[in-house]
Short mmCIF file of C-alpha atoms and ligand atoms in Angstrom, two decimals:
data_model
loop_
_atom_site.label_atom_id
_atom_site.label_comp_id
_atom_site.label_asym_id
_atom_site.label_seq_id
_atom_site.Cartn_x
_atom_site.Cartn_y
_atom_site.Cartn_z
CA MET A 1 228.99 -106.69 -131.89
CA TYR A 2 232.45 -106.19 -133.65
CA GLY A 3 233.33 -104.91 -136.93
CA ALA A 4 236.74 -104.68 -138.95
CA SER A 5 239.39 -102.00 -138.31
CA VAL A 6 239.79 -98.86 -140.86
CA ASP A 7 243.07 -100.63 -141.42
CA GLU A 8 241.76 -103.80 -142.46
CA VAL A 9 239.07 -102.26 -144.45
CA LYS A 10 241.94 -100.44 -146.55
CA GLN A 11 244.60 -103.45 -146.66
CA ASP A 12 241.53 -105.33 -148.37
CA GLY A 13 239.92 -102.88 -150.36
CA ALA A 14 242.62 -100.39 -151.38
CA GLU A 15 239.67 -98.19 -152.04
CA ASP A 16 239.61 -94.08 -152.31
CA PRO A 17 239.78 -93.09 -148.62
CA GLN A 18 236.74 -90.29 -149.67
CA LYS A 19 234.83 -92.56 -151.21
CA LEU A 20 234.94 -95.26 -148.74
CA ALA A 21 234.15 -92.66 -145.84
CA GLU A 22 231.29 -91.33 -148.06
CA PHE A 23 230.11 -94.69 -148.46
CA GLU A 24 230.58 -95.58 -144.73
CA ALA A 25 228.66 -92.38 -143.73
CA ARG A 26 225.48 -93.42 -145.85
CA ILE A 27 225.46 -96.87 -144.25
CA ALA A 28 225.94 -94.95 -140.79
CA ARG A 29 222.58 -92.73 -141.78
CA GLY A 30 220.61 -96.00 -142.53
CA GLU A 31 220.36 -95.21 -146.57
CA LYS A 32 220.24 -98.53 -148.60
CA ILE A 33 223.06 -99.03 -151.11
CA GLU A 34 221.13 -99.52 -154.41
CA PRO A 35 223.07 -101.33 -157.50
CA GLY A 36 224.51 -98.37 -159.34
CA ASP A 37 225.86 -96.71 -156.49
CA TRP A 38 229.55 -96.84 -155.80
CA MET A 39 230.77 -99.41 -153.32
CA PRO A 40 234.02 -101.04 -152.08
CA ALA A 41 234.92 -104.39 -154.06
CA ASP A 42 235.01 -106.00 -151.05
CA TYR A 43 231.43 -105.20 -149.99
CA ARG A 44 230.48 -106.36 -153.84
CA LYS A 45 232.36 -109.33 -153.23
CA GLN A 46 231.29 -110.39 -149.71
CA LEU A 47 227.40 -109.56 -151.17
CA ILE A 48 227.99 -111.93 -154.30
CA ARG A 49 229.25 -114.83 -151.93
CA MET A 50 226.55 -114.23 -149.45
CA ILE A 51 223.55 -113.67 -151.49
CA SER A 52 224.52 -116.44 -154.23
CA GLN A 53 225.33 -118.93 -151.53
CA HIS A 54 221.86 -118.07 -149.67
CA ALA A 55 220.14 -119.04 -153.34
CA HIS A 56 221.73 -122.16 -153.77
CA SER A 57 220.57 -122.98 -150.35
CA GLU A 58 216.96 -122.32 -151.42
CA ILE A 59 217.57 -124.31 -154.48
CA VAL A 60 219.28 -127.48 -152.76
CA GLY A 61 216.76 -126.90 -150.02
CA MET A 62 213.90 -128.05 -152.28
CA LEU A 63 215.59 -131.72 -152.33
CA PRO A 64 215.05 -132.80 -148.60
CA GLU A 65 211.42 -131.76 -148.35
CA GLY A 66 210.79 -132.69 -152.12
CA ALA A 67 211.41 -136.11 -151.35
CA TRP A 68 207.92 -136.16 -149.43
CA ILE A 69 205.52 -134.76 -151.78
CA THR A 70 204.52 -138.20 -153.33
CA ARG A 71 204.85 -139.55 -149.93
CA ALA A 72 202.47 -137.07 -147.80
CA PRO A 73 199.87 -138.74 -145.51
CA SER A 74 197.24 -137.02 -147.06
CA LEU A 75 195.95 -134.25 -149.72
CA LYS A 76 195.94 -131.30 -147.60
CA ARG A 77 199.53 -131.95 -146.32
CA LYS A 78 200.44 -132.63 -150.03
CA LEU A 79 198.88 -128.98 -151.29
CA ILE A 80 200.89 -127.33 -147.99
CA LEU A 81 204.15 -129.02 -148.86
CA LEU A 82 203.69 -128.51 -152.67
CA ALA A 83 203.20 -124.59 -151.70
CA LYS A 84 206.41 -124.56 -149.64
CA VAL A 85 208.43 -126.46 -151.94
CA GLN A 86 207.56 -123.99 -154.66
CA ASP A 87 207.96 -120.95 -152.47
CA GLU A 88 211.72 -122.21 -152.20
CA ALA A 89 212.18 -122.29 -155.64
CA GLY A 90 210.82 -118.65 -155.76
CA HIS A 91 213.22 -117.48 -152.99
CA GLY A 92 216.12 -118.91 -154.88
CA GLN A 93 214.88 -116.88 -158.09
CA TYR A 94 214.74 -113.62 -156.26
CA LEU A 95 218.24 -114.29 -154.74
CA TYR A 96 220.27 -114.88 -158.11
CA HIS A 97 218.31 -111.78 -159.27
CA ALA A 98 219.51 -109.81 -156.20
CA ALA A 99 223.08 -111.30 -157.04
CA GLU A 100 222.80 -110.38 -160.67
CA THR A 101 222.10 -106.93 -159.88
CA LEU A 102 225.95 -106.75 -158.17
CA GLY A 103 227.27 -108.01 -161.80
CA ILE A 104 227.78 -111.58 -161.49
CA SER A 105 225.68 -113.53 -164.04
CA ARG A 106 223.17 -116.50 -163.05
CA GLU A 107 225.47 -118.87 -165.41
CA GLU A 108 228.38 -118.15 -163.28
CA MET A 109 226.64 -118.65 -159.65
CA VAL A 110 225.29 -121.90 -161.19
CA ASP A 111 228.58 -122.87 -162.11
CA MET A 112 230.24 -122.19 -158.90
CA LEU A 113 227.88 -124.55 -157.25
CA LEU A 114 228.17 -127.14 -159.27
CA THR A 115 231.94 -127.33 -159.24
CA GLY A 116 232.03 -127.23 -155.54
CA ALA A 117 233.32 -123.41 -155.58
CA ALA A 118 230.15 -122.32 -153.65
CA LYS A 119 228.71 -123.08 -150.37
CA TYR A 120 225.39 -123.98 -149.43
CA SER A 121 223.41 -124.47 -146.11
CA ASN A 122 224.81 -127.51 -144.21
CA ILE A 123 221.42 -128.18 -143.04
CA PHE A 124 220.27 -129.68 -146.31
CA ASN A 125 223.04 -132.55 -146.47
CA TYR A 126 220.93 -134.76 -144.04
CA PRO A 127 218.22 -137.03 -145.05
CA THR A 128 214.57 -136.71 -144.50
CA LEU A 129 213.97 -140.04 -143.07
CA ASN A 130 210.25 -140.06 -141.97
CA TRP A 131 207.54 -137.81 -142.26
CA ALA A 132 207.88 -135.80 -138.88
CA ASP A 133 211.06 -134.84 -140.40
CA ILE A 134 209.04 -132.44 -142.34
CA GLY A 135 207.24 -130.67 -139.57
CA THR A 136 210.79 -130.32 -137.98
CA ILE A 137 212.17 -128.50 -141.18
CA GLY A 138 209.29 -126.27 -141.13
CA TRP A 139 209.69 -125.41 -137.59
CA LEU A 140 213.34 -125.50 -136.55
CA VAL A 141 214.74 -124.96 -140.00
CA ASP A 142 212.71 -122.61 -141.30
CA GLY A 143 212.59 -120.96 -137.80
CA ALA A 144 216.30 -120.43 -137.69
CA ALA A 145 216.32 -118.98 -141.31
CA ILE A 146 213.77 -116.49 -140.13
CA MET A 147 215.80 -115.53 -137.17
CA ASN A 148 218.81 -114.90 -139.56
CA GLN A 149 216.70 -113.42 -142.55
CA THR A 150 214.85 -110.84 -140.13
CA MET A 151 218.25 -109.40 -139.75
CA LEU A 152 219.08 -109.78 -143.09
CA ALA A 153 215.87 -107.71 -144.22
CA ARG A 154 217.61 -104.63 -142.40
CA CYS A 155 220.82 -104.99 -144.04
CA SER A 156 222.42 -102.28 -145.90
CA TYR A 157 222.40 -103.50 -149.68
CA GLY A 158 218.46 -102.38 -151.03
CA PRO A 159 218.03 -105.19 -153.24
CA TYR A 160 219.15 -108.23 -150.54
CA SER A 161 217.11 -106.24 -147.63
CA ARG A 162 213.95 -106.15 -150.04
CA ALA A 163 213.89 -109.75 -151.23
CA MET A 164 214.60 -110.66 -147.74
CA VAL A 165 211.35 -108.60 -146.21
CA ARG A 166 208.95 -110.84 -148.79
CA ILE A 167 210.86 -114.32 -148.22
CA CYS A 168 210.40 -113.89 -144.40
CA MET A 169 206.81 -113.51 -144.78
CA GLU A 170 206.40 -116.72 -146.82
CA GLU A 171 208.86 -118.44 -144.26
CA ASN A 172 206.51 -117.52 -141.55
CA PHE A 173 203.97 -119.32 -143.13
CA HIS A 174 206.56 -122.14 -143.76
CA LYS A 175 207.35 -122.29 -139.76
CA LYS A 176 203.46 -122.17 -138.59
CA GLN A 177 202.74 -125.27 -140.97
CA GLY A 178 205.58 -127.18 -139.39
CA GLN A 179 204.95 -126.01 -136.06
CA GLU A 180 201.20 -127.25 -136.42
CA GLN A 181 202.47 -130.58 -137.43
CA VAL A 182 205.19 -131.15 -134.77
CA ILE A 183 202.58 -130.28 -132.08
CA LEU A 184 200.13 -132.92 -133.55
CA LEU A 185 202.45 -135.49 -133.91
CA SER A 186 203.82 -134.86 -130.11
CA GLN A 187 200.51 -135.16 -129.22
CA GLY A 188 199.58 -138.22 -131.49
CA THR A 189 200.07 -142.23 -131.04
CA PRO A 190 202.76 -143.50 -129.26
CA GLU A 191 204.14 -144.46 -132.60
CA GLN A 192 203.89 -140.79 -133.83
CA ARG A 193 205.43 -139.53 -130.75
CA LYS A 194 208.34 -141.72 -131.14
CA MET A 195 208.65 -140.49 -134.99
CA MET A 196 208.94 -137.06 -133.93
CA GLN A 197 211.33 -137.40 -131.16
CA ASP A 198 213.43 -139.27 -133.83
CA ALA A 199 213.32 -136.21 -135.90
CA ILE A 200 213.80 -133.51 -133.05
CA THR A 201 217.03 -135.79 -132.16
CA ARG A 202 218.44 -135.78 -135.58
CA TRP A 203 217.80 -132.31 -136.82
CA TRP A 204 218.39 -130.15 -133.34
CA TRP A 205 222.36 -129.82 -133.62
CA PRO A 206 222.38 -129.57 -137.47
CA THR A 207 220.01 -126.55 -137.32
CA LEU A 208 222.12 -124.85 -134.35
CA MET A 209 225.12 -125.19 -136.90
CA MET A 210 222.83 -122.96 -139.70
CA PHE A 211 223.99 -119.96 -137.55
CA GLY A 212 227.76 -120.43 -138.65
CA PRO A 213 230.90 -120.62 -136.85
CA HIS A 214 231.69 -119.04 -133.44
CA ASP A 215 232.03 -115.31 -133.77
CA THR A 216 235.70 -115.46 -133.21
CA ASP A 217 235.97 -118.04 -135.80
CA SER A 218 233.74 -116.45 -138.38
CA PRO A 219 236.50 -114.76 -141.15
CA ASN A 220 233.68 -112.88 -142.95
CA SER A 221 232.02 -111.20 -140.13
CA PRO A 222 234.18 -108.50 -139.17
CA LEU A 223 233.33 -106.74 -142.91
CA LEU A 224 229.91 -107.70 -142.97
CA VAL A 225 229.29 -106.20 -139.48
CA ARG A 226 231.35 -103.21 -140.52
CA TRP A 227 229.26 -102.62 -143.64
CA GLY A 228 226.00 -103.37 -142.32
CA ILE A 229 225.25 -106.35 -143.86
CA LYS A 230 224.77 -108.34 -140.69
CA THR A 231 223.70 -106.40 -137.90
CA ARG A 232 223.62 -109.05 -135.38
CA SER A 233 226.57 -111.91 -134.94
CA ASN A 234 226.57 -115.90 -135.24
CA ASP A 235 226.38 -116.60 -131.94
CA GLU A 236 223.71 -113.67 -131.01
CA LEU A 237 221.19 -115.39 -133.22
CA ARG A 238 222.09 -118.97 -132.49
CA GLN A 239 221.39 -117.96 -128.43
CA ASP A 240 218.11 -116.29 -129.65
CA PHE A 241 217.02 -119.23 -131.29
CA VAL A 242 217.63 -121.72 -128.33
CA ASN A 243 216.29 -119.03 -126.09
CA GLN A 244 212.75 -119.22 -128.19
CA MET A 245 212.76 -122.96 -129.37
CA ALA A 246 214.18 -125.05 -126.38
CA PRO A 247 211.29 -124.08 -124.31
CA ASP A 248 208.61 -124.54 -126.75
CA LEU A 249 210.06 -127.91 -127.69
CA MET A 250 210.24 -129.19 -124.09
CA ALA A 251 206.55 -128.03 -123.36
CA LEU A 252 205.69 -130.76 -125.96
CA GLY A 253 207.27 -133.36 -123.98
CA LEU A 254 210.18 -133.52 -126.49
CA THR A 255 213.46 -134.18 -125.39
CA LEU A 256 216.51 -132.05 -126.74
CA PRO A 257 219.91 -134.13 -127.25
CA ASP A 258 221.71 -131.89 -125.21
CA PRO A 259 222.49 -132.72 -121.63
CA ASP A 260 224.22 -129.47 -120.92
CA LEU A 261 221.06 -127.38 -121.93
CA LYS A 262 219.91 -125.78 -118.93
CA TYR A 263 217.98 -122.23 -118.29
CA ASN A 264 220.25 -119.63 -116.58
CA GLU A 265 218.39 -117.41 -114.19
CA ALA A 266 220.91 -114.95 -113.96
CA SER A 267 221.40 -113.89 -117.75
CA GLY A 268 217.98 -115.30 -119.04
CA ASN A 269 219.29 -117.47 -121.63
CA TRP A 270 219.09 -121.28 -122.15
CA GLU A 271 222.65 -122.42 -121.74
CA PHE A 272 223.48 -125.12 -124.42
CA GLY A 273 226.39 -127.66 -125.27
CA GLU A 274 229.23 -127.11 -127.58
CA ILE A 275 228.74 -127.77 -131.27
CA ASP A 276 230.43 -130.50 -133.24
CA TRP A 277 232.44 -128.29 -135.16
CA ASP A 278 234.25 -131.63 -136.84
CA GLU A 279 231.05 -132.60 -137.88
CA PHE A 280 230.03 -128.73 -139.46
CA TRP A 281 232.98 -128.42 -141.18
CA ARG A 282 232.87 -132.18 -142.90
CA VAL A 283 229.60 -131.46 -144.15
CA VAL A 284 230.34 -127.68 -145.35
CA LYS A 285 233.53 -129.18 -146.90
CA GLY A 286 231.44 -131.39 -149.13
CA ASP A 287 231.36 -134.51 -147.06
CA GLY A 288 227.73 -134.78 -145.28
CA PRO A 289 225.68 -137.84 -145.48
CA LEU A 290 223.99 -136.51 -148.48
CA ASN A 291 226.53 -133.87 -150.23
CA ALA A 292 227.33 -136.13 -153.15
CA ASP A 293 223.76 -136.87 -153.42
CA ARG A 294 222.59 -133.23 -153.52
CA MET A 295 224.89 -132.25 -156.02
CA ALA A 296 224.33 -135.19 -158.16
CA ALA A 297 220.51 -134.24 -158.27
CA ARG A 298 221.23 -130.75 -158.94
CA ARG A 299 223.52 -131.52 -161.82
CA LYS A 300 220.80 -133.74 -163.31
CA ALA A 301 218.49 -130.90 -163.16
CA HIS A 302 220.56 -128.53 -164.80
CA GLU A 303 221.35 -130.90 -167.42
CA ASP A 304 217.91 -131.92 -168.02
CA GLY A 305 216.93 -127.95 -168.35
CA GLN A 306 219.43 -127.46 -170.88
CA TRP A 307 217.28 -127.60 -174.26
CA VAL A 308 215.17 -124.83 -172.29
CA ARG A 309 217.79 -122.69 -171.83
CA GLU A 310 218.39 -123.14 -175.68
CA ALA A 311 215.41 -122.77 -176.78
CA LEU A 312 215.13 -119.38 -174.57
CA ALA A 313 218.44 -118.35 -176.16
CA ALA A 314 217.20 -119.33 -179.61
CA TYR A 315 213.69 -117.25 -179.07
CA ALA A 316 215.76 -114.28 -178.01
CA GLU A 317 218.23 -113.95 -181.07
CA LYS A 318 214.92 -114.40 -183.23
CA GLN A 319 212.98 -111.63 -181.66
CA GLN A 320 216.21 -109.80 -181.79
CA ALA A 321 216.58 -110.15 -185.56
CA LEU A 322 212.98 -109.14 -185.64
CA ASN A 323 213.63 -105.72 -184.00
N1 BYC B 401 226.41 -123.86 -144.05
O1 BYC B 401 232.50 -116.32 -141.97
P1 BYC B 401 231.54 -117.00 -141.57
C1 BYC B 401 216.41 -122.17 -146.16
C2 BYC B 401 230.82 -121.15 -144.04
S1 BYC B 401 217.64 -121.78 -146.55
C3 BYC B 401 227.45 -124.00 -144.67
O2 BYC B 401 230.48 -116.94 -140.28
P2 BYC B 401 229.43 -115.79 -142.75
C4 BYC B 401 215.39 -122.87 -146.52
C5 BYC B 401 230.59 -119.48 -144.57
O3 BYC B 401 229.96 -119.59 -145.84
C6 BYC B 401 218.63 -120.34 -145.78
N2 BYC B 401 228.35 -122.93 -144.86
O4 BYC B 401 230.22 -117.01 -142.86
C7 BYC B 401 215.43 -123.59 -147.79
C8 BYC B 401 231.97 -119.37 -144.94
O5 BYC B 401 232.59 -119.89 -146.11
P3 BYC B 401 233.19 -119.13 -147.31
C9 BYC B 401 219.99 -120.19 -145.96
C10 BYC B 401 228.40 -121.99 -143.53
O6 BYC B 401 228.90 -115.65 -144.29
C11 BYC B 401 214.59 -124.46 -148.53
C12 BYC B 401 232.58 -120.08 -143.64
O7 BYC B 401 231.57 -121.16 -143.20
N3 BYC B 401 220.68 -119.02 -145.11
O8 BYC B 401 216.08 -121.15 -144.93
O9 BYC B 401 229.60 -114.42 -142.36
C13 BYC B 401 214.07 -124.89 -147.45
C14 BYC B 401 233.22 -119.28 -142.34
O10 BYC B 401 231.79 -118.59 -141.91
C15 BYC B 401 227.58 -122.12 -143.02
C16 BYC B 401 221.39 -118.23 -145.65
O11 BYC B 401 221.96 -118.50 -146.76
C17 BYC B 401 226.26 -123.13 -142.92
N4 BYC B 401 225.29 -123.21 -141.82
O12 BYC B 401 228.00 -116.27 -142.07
C18 BYC B 401 213.74 -124.69 -146.08
C19 BYC B 401 221.25 -116.86 -145.27
N5 BYC B 401 227.75 -121.14 -141.76
O13 BYC B 401 232.08 -118.72 -147.97
C20 BYC B 401 214.60 -123.42 -145.48
C21 BYC B 401 222.34 -116.01 -145.56
C22 BYC B 401 228.93 -120.64 -142.33
O14 BYC B 401 234.03 -118.01 -146.80
N6 BYC B 401 223.77 -116.42 -145.19
N7 BYC B 401 229.44 -121.32 -143.55
O15 BYC B 401 233.65 -120.13 -148.25
C23 BYC B 401 224.15 -115.86 -144.10
O16 BYC B 401 223.66 -115.19 -143.14
C24 BYC B 401 225.69 -116.01 -143.36
O17 BYC B 401 226.48 -116.34 -144.60
C25 BYC B 401 225.81 -117.30 -142.43
C26 BYC B 401 227.62 -117.28 -142.23
C27 BYC B 401 225.33 -116.76 -141.09
C28 BYC B 401 225.21 -118.67 -142.90
#
C-alpha cells in the first residue's frame, strides 16, 4: 500500500495545516468523518467523484440484467432477477443520498452522468447475450463488487461506509444466486454447458478490469489511501478475486480465457496474464460495445421521469404555501 506525501496533499488542498493534522489524526484513530465535520476540499471532491460514479454504476448496472426479466426461464428465476434489479436501484438511491451529504445535488450528479462528465463501471457496457450471462454477472461481477465494497465498508467517511454495509449484505444474496446458476448450468446439458462456457469466456477479462488500472497507473489512489477511503489497492483486490474465483470456476470444468493463468506454490497466488488496457480505456472513455445504448436508455428514462419530478416539485410548493 502507498499514500500521497504531505507535500502532495498541501499542494493539492492548500489546507490549514493544523486542521489537516487533526483530520488525519481522527482517521488514524479509526474515527468516521461525518457530513458536518471539517474535511479537506480534496477529500470532499474525491468522495463526490467516487460515490456518485458508484451510484451511476448501480443504476446503469440495472440495464444488462433488466433485459432478461421478460426472458427468464421460470417464474422462480424471474422473481429472483426482479428482486436483484430492484436492489440495484436501491443501492443507487443510498449512494446518491450519501453523495448529497457532501453538498452536491442529485440533479448535478445525474447531469454529469448524462453529459458524459462522470464515469460508471466499465462492466456494464458489455451485452448480455444469453441466460448464462445472468448467472455470470451474479457470481463474477457481484463477487468482484463485494470484494471492493467490503473494503469500502471500512472507509473513513461515515455515510459511505454505512451504505456499503447494507449494500454488501444484499450483494451477497446476488452472488449466491449467481453461483447457484453457474453451478447448475455447468453441470447441465451439453448446450447449457456450452452456453455457460461462452458466458465465462466473455465476462472474465472485463470483470478483472472492474478493479481499475494497475496501482502504478491509478492517479486517485494515493489520496484515497492516505485518507482511509481505500484501504486496499486495485491490484491487491484483483489478485484476491482471481485467487478466490479461478479455482472455483475450474473445479466446475470451466476454462478461463487466459493461457498464463497458473498457481504459484511459493506465493500462494494464481498468476494471470496482462489485461488488455487499451480495451479498458476505450470502454471507460465511452467507446465500448454498448456505451451509446446505455446512455440512450438512461437519457430516455430521465426524460420519461420529467413529469414525476414536476409533479413532486408542484406538490412540495403547494405544501409549503399551506404551512
Ligand atoms: N470502470 O485512479 P483510479 C455493481 C476510472 S456496481 C470505469 O484507479 P479510483 C453492480 C476512475 O474512475 C459496483 N472507470 O480510480 C451494479 C478514474 O477516472 P476519474 C461499482 C474506471 O477511483 C449492478 C480512472 O479510471 N463499484 O456492483 O482510485 C448490477 C483512474 O482510475 C474503472 C464501484 O463503483 C472501472 N472499472 O479506483 C450488478 C466501487 N476503474 O474518475 C453489480 C467504487 C477505474 O478520475 N469505486 N476507472 O475520471 C471504486 O472503488 C474505485 O473508484 C475504483 C477505481 C476501484 C473503481
